[in-house]
mmCIF file of C-alpha atoms and ligand atoms in Angstrom:
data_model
loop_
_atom_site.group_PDB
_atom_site.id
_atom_site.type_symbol
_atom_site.label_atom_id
_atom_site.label_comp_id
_atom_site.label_asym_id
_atom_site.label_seq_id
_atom_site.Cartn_x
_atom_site.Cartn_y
_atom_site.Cartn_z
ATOM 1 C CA UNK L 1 0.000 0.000 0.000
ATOM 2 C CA UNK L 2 1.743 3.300 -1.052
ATOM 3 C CA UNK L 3 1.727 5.746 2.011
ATOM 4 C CA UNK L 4 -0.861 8.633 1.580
ATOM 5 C CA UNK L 5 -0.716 12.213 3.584
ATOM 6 C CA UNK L 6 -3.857 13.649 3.187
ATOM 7 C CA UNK L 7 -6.932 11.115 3.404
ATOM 8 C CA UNK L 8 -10.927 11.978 3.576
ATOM 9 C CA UNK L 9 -13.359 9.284 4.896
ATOM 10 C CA UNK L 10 -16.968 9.892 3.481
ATOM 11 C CA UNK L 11 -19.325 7.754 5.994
ATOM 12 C CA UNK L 12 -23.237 6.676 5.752
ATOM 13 C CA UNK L 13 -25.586 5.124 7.493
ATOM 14 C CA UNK L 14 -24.106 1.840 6.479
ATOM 15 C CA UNK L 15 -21.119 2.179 9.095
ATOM 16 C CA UNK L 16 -23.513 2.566 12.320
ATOM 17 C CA UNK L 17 -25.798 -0.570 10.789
ATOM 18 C CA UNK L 18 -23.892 -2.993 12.663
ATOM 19 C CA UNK L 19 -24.545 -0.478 15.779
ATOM 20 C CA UNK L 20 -28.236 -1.248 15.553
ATOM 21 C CA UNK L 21 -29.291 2.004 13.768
ATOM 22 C CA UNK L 22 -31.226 1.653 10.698
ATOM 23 C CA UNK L 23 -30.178 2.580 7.228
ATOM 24 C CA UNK L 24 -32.121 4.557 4.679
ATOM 25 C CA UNK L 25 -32.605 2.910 1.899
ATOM 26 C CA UNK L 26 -31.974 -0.293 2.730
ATOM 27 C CA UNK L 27 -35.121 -2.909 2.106
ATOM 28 C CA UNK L 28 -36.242 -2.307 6.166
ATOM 29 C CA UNK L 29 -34.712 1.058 5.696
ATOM 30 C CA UNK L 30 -36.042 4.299 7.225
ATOM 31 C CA UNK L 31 -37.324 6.022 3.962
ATOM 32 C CA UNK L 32 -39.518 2.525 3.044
ATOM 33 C CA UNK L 33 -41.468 3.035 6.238
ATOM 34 C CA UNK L 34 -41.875 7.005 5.841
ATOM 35 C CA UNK L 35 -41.792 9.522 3.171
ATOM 36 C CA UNK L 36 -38.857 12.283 3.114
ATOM 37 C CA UNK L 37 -41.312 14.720 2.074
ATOM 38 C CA UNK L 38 -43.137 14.116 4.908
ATOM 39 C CA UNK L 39 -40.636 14.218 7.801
ATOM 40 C CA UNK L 40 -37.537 15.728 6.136
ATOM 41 C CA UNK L 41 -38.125 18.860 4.422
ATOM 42 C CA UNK L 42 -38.400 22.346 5.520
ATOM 43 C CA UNK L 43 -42.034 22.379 4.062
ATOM 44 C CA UNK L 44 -43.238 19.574 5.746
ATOM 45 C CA UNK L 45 -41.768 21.148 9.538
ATOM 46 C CA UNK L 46 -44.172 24.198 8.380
ATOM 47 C CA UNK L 47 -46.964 22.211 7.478
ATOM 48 C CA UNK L 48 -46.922 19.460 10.563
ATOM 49 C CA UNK L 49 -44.247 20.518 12.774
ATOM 50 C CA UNK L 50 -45.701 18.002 15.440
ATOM 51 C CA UNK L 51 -44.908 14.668 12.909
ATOM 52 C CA UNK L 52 -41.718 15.978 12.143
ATOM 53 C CA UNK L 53 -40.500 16.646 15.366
ATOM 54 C CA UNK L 54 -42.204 13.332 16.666
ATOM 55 C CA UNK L 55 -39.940 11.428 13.930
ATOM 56 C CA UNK L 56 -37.066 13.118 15.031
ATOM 57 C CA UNK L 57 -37.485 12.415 19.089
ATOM 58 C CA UNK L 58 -37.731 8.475 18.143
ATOM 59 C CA UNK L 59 -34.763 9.023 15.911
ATOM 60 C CA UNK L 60 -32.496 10.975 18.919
ATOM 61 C CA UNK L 61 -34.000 8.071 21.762
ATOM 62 C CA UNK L 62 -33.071 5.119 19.554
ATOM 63 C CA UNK L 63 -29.720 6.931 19.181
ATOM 64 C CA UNK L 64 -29.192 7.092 22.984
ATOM 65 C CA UNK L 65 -28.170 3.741 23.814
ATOM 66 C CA UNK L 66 -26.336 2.824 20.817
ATOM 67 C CA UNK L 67 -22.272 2.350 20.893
ATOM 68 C CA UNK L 68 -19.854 2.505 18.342
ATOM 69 C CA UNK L 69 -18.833 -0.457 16.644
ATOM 70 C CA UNK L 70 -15.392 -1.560 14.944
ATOM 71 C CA UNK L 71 -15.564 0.496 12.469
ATOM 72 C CA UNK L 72 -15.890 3.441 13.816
ATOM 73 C CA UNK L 73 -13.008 2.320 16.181
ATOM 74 C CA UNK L 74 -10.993 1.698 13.150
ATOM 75 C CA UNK L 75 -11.499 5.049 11.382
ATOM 76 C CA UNK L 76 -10.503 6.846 15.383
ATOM 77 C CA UNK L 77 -7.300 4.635 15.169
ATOM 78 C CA UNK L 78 -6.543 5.723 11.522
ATOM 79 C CA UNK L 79 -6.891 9.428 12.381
ATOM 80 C CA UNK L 80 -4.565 9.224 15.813
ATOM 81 C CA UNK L 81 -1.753 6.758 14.479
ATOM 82 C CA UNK L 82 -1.467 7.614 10.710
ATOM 83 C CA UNK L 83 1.178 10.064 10.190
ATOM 84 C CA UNK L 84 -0.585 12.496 7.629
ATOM 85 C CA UNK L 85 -3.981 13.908 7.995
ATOM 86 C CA UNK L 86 -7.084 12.483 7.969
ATOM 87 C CA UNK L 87 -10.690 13.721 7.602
ATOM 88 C CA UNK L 88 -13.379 12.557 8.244
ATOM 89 C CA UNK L 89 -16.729 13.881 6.790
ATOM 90 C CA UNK L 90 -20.514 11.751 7.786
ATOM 91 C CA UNK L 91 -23.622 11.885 6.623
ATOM 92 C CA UNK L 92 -24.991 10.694 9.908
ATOM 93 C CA UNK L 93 -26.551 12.416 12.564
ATOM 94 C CA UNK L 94 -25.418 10.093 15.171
ATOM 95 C CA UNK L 95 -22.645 10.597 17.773
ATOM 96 C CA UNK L 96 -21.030 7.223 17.409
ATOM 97 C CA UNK L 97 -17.592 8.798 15.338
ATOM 98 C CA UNK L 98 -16.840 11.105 18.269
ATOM 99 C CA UNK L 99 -17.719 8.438 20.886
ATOM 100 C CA UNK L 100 -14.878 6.164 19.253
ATOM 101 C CA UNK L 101 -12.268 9.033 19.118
ATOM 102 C CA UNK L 102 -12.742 10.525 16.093
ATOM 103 C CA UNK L 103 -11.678 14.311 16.547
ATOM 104 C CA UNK L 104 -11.667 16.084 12.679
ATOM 105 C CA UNK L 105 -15.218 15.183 12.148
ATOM 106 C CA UNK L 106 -17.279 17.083 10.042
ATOM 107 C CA UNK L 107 -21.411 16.437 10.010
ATOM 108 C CA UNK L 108 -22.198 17.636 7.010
ATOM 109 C CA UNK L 109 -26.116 16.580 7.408
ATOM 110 C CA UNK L 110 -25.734 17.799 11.349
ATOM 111 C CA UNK L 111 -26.148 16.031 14.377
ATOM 112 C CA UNK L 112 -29.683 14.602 15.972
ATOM 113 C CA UNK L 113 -27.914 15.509 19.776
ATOM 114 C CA UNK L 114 -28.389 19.294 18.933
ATOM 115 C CA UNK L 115 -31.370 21.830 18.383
ATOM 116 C CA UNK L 116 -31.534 24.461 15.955
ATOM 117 C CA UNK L 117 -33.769 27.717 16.037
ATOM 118 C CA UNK L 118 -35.337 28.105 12.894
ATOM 119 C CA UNK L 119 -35.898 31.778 14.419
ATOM 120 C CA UNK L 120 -32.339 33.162 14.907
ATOM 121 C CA UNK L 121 -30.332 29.939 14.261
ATOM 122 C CA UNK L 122 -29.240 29.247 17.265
ATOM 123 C CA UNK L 123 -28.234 25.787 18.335
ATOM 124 C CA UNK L 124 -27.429 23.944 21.571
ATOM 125 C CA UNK L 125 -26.926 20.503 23.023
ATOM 126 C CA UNK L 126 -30.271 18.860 23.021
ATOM 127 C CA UNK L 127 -31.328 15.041 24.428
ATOM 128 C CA UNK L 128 -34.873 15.304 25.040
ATOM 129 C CA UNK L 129 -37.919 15.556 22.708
ATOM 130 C CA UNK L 130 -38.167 18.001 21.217
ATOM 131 C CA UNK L 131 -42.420 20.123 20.754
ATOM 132 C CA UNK L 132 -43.338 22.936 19.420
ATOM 133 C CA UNK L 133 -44.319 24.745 22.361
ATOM 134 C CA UNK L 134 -40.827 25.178 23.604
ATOM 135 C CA UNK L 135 -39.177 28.571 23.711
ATOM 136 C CA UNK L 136 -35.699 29.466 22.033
ATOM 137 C CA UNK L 137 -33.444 30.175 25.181
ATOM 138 C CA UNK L 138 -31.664 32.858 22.421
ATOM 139 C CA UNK L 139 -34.162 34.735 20.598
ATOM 140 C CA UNK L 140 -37.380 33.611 23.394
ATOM 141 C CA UNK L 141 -40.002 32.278 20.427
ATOM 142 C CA UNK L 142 -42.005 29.753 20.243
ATOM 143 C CA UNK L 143 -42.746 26.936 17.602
ATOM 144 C CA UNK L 144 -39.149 27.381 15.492
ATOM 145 C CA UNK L 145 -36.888 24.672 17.226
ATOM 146 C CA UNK L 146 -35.848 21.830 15.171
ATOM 147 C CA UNK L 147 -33.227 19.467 15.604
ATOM 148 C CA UNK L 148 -29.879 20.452 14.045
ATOM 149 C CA UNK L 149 -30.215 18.308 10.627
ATOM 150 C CA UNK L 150 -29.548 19.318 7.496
ATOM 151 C CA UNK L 151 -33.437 18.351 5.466
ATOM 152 C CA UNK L 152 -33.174 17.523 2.013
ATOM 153 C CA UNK L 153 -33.576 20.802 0.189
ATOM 154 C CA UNK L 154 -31.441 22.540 2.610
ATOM 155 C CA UNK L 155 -27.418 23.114 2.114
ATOM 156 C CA UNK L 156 -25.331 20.611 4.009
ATOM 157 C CA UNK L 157 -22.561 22.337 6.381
ATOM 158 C CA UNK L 158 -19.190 23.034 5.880
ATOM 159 C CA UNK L 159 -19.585 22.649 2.469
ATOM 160 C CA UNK L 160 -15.926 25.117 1.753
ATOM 161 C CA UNK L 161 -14.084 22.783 3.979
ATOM 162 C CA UNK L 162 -14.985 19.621 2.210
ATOM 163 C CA UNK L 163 -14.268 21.057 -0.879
ATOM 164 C CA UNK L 164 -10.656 22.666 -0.225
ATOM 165 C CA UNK L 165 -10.219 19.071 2.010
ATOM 166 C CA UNK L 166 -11.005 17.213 -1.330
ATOM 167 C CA UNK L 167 -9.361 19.451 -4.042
ATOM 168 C CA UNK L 168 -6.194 18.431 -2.026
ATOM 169 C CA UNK L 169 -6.293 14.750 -0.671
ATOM 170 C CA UNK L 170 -4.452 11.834 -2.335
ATOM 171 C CA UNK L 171 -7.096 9.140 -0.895
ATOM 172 C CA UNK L 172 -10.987 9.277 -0.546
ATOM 173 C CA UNK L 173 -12.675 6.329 1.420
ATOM 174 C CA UNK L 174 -16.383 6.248 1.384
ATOM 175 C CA UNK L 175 -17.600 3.667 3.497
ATOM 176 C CA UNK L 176 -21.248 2.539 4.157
ATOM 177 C CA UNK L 177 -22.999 5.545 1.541
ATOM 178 C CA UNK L 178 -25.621 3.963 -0.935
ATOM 179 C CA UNK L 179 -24.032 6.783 -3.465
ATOM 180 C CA UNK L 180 -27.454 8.431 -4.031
ATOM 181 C CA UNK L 181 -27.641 11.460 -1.847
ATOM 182 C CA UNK L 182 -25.662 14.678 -3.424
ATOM 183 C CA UNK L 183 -23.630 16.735 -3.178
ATOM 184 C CA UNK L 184 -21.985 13.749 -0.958
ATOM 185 C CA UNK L 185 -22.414 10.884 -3.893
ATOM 186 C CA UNK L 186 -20.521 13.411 -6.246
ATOM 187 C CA UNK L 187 -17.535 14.090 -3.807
ATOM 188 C CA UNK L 188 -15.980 10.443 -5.670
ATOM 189 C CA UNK L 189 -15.697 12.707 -8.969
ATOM 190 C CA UNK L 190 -14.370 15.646 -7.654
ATOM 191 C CA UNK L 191 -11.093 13.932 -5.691
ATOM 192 C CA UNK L 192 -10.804 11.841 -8.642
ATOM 193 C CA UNK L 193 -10.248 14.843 -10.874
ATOM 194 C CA UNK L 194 -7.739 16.077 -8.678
ATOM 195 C CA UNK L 195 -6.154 12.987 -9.097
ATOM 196 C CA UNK L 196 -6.365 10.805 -5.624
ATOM 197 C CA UNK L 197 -7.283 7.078 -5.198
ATOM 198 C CA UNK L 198 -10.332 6.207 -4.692
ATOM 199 C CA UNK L 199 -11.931 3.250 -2.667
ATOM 200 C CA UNK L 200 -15.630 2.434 -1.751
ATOM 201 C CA UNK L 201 -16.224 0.000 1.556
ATOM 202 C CA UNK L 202 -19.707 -0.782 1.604
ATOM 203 C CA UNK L 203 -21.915 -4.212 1.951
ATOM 204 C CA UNK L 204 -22.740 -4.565 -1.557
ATOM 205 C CA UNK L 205 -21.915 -2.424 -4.812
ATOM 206 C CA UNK L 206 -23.426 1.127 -4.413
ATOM 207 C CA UNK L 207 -24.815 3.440 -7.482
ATOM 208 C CA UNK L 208 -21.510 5.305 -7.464
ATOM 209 C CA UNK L 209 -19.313 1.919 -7.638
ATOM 210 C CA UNK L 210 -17.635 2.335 -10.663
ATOM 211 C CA UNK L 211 -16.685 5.795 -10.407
ATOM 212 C CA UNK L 212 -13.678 4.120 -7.788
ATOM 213 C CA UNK L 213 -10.878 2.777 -8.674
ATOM 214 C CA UNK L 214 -10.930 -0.087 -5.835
ATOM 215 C CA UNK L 215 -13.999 -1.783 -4.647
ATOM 216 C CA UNK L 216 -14.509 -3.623 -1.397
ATOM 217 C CA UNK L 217 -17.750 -5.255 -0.335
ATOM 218 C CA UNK L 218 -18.403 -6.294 2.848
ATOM 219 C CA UNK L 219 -19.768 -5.504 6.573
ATOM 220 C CA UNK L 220 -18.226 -2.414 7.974
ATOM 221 C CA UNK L 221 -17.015 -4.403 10.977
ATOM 222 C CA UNK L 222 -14.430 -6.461 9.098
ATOM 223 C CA UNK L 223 -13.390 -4.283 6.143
ATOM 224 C CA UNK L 224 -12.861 -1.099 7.593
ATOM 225 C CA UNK L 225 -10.650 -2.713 10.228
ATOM 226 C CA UNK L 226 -8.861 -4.837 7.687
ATOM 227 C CA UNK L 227 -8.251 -1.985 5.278
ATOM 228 C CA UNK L 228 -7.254 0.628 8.177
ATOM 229 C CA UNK L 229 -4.857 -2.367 9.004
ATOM 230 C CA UNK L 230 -3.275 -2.270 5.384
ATOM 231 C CA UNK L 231 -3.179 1.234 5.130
ATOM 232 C CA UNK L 232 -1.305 1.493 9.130
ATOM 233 C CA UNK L 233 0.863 -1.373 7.150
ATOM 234 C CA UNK L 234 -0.009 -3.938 10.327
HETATM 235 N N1 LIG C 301 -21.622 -2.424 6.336
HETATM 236 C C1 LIG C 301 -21.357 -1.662 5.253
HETATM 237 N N2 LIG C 301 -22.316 -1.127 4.472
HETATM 238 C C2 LIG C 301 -23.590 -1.352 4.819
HETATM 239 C C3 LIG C 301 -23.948 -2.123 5.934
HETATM 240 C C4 LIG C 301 -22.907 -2.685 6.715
HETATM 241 N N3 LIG C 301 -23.120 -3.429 7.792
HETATM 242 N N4 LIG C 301 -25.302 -2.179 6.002
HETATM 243 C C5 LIG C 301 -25.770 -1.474 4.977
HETATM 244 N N5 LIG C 301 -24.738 -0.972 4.242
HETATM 245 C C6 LIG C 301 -24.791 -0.139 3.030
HETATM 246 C C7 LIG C 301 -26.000 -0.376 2.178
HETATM 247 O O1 LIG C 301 -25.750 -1.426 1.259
HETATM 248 C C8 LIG C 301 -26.168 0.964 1.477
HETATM 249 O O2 LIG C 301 -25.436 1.018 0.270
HETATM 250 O O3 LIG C 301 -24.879 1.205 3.460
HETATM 251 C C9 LIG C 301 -25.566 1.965 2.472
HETATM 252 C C10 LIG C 301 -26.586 2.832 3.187
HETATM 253 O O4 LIG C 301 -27.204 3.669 2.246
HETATM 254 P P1 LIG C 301 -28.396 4.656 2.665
HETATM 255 O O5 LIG C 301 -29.393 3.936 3.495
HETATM 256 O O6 LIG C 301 -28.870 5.329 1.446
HETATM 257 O O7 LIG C 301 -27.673 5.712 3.646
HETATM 258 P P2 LIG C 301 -26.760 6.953 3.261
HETATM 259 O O8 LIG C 301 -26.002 6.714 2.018
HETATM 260 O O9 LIG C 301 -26.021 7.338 4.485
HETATM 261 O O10 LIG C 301 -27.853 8.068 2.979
HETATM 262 C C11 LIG C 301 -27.437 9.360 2.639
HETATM 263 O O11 LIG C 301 -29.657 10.161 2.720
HETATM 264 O O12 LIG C 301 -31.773 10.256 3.639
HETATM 265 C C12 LIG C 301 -30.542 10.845 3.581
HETATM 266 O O13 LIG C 301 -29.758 12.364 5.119
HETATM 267 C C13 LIG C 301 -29.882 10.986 4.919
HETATM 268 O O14 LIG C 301 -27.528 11.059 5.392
HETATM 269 C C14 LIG C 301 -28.543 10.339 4.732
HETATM 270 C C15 LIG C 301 -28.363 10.379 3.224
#
């Protein structure tokens, strides 16, 4: 394995499946048993705030109890003993990346474990349900906090520092994505046009597959480890 300094992990839901969280778009997925456009839009928080928010609460309880698994373990032990830098950017809400160690961690879809005003924007730890009759301890109105997830339609964060992070890495790893979701399932043809390697770890052959230049398919819990192995050269 040739050595690489500047690495960015992509992650999905895929890599917190063996946690016990559910995936999208998988056959049991999330989105088979609801509709986006009914719990994860801006327009559907204005039309029924109370579903929205109710989806979100079960989401941020089944969250609570969950621990990270060996992948995310993996990816924390990449970023501490690899000797250039390494990235990583989720699509998951979840806290299980900074529960294994994970410090450069970027959620670009935000993070279930924090509330946003949809008032004045601001945002703060947040565990509990969340209702529309609560107050904004910032701005003091009612009926505007949401939790701090990005709803398709809206911009994902950080979007500048994914970008410059991509523009110069010489390895992207996306691990667990089903490939379908932009701008994330076109950050594989941006790094390649800069000119870095490419490699996709996910259970089975995502829509974005081809675009990489090396393919592993398998559970999170044995090929991240395994490949974090080769690339630590252990
Ligand atoms: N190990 C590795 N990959 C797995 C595992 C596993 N144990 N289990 C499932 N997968 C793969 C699936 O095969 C699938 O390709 O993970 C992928 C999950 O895809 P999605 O459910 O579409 O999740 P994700 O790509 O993270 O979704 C992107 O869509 O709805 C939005 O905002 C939401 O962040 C999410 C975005």
């Amino acid at each position: 394995m040739p050595s690489y300094e500047r690495i960015v992990i992509l992650t999905g839901a895929g890599l917190s499946a063996e946690s016990g969280l559910s995936t999208f778009r998988d056959k049991d997925g999330i989105w088979a048993k609801h509709k986006i456009e009914d719990v994860a839009t801006p327009e559907a928080f204005t039309r029924d705030p109370e579903r929205v928010l109710e989806f979100y609460n079960t989401r941020r309880k089944g969250a609570a109890g969950v621990k990270p698994n060996a992948a995310h373990e993996a990816l924390a032990r990449l970023e501490k003993e690899h000797p250039g830098a390494v990235l990583t950017v989720t699509q998951n809400i979840d806290p299980l990346h900074e529960m294994a160690g994970t410090r450069w961690l970027i959620h670009m879809h935000g993070e279930i474990l924090k509330s946003l005003c949809a008032h004045c924007g601001a945002r703060e730890p947040w565990k509990n349900d969340l209702t529309t009759g609560l107050l904004c301890k910032s701005c003091g109105k009612p009926g505007g906090m949401r939790p701090d997830v990005v709803w398709f339609g809206e911009m994902p964060y950080a979007m500048e520092e994914i970008y410059a992070a991509l523009g110069a890495c010489d390895l992207f790893i996306s691990i667990g994505t089903s490939g379908t979701v932009y701008p994330a399932a076109g950050f594989v043809m941006e790094v390649r046009s800069a000119g870095a390697h490419t490699v996709e770890l996910n259970l089975e052959p995502s829509e974005g597959a081809s675009m990489f230049a090396q393919v592993i398919h398998g559970p999170a819990t044995k090929v991240v480890p395994a490949f974090v192995d080769e690339l630590l050269g252990k």
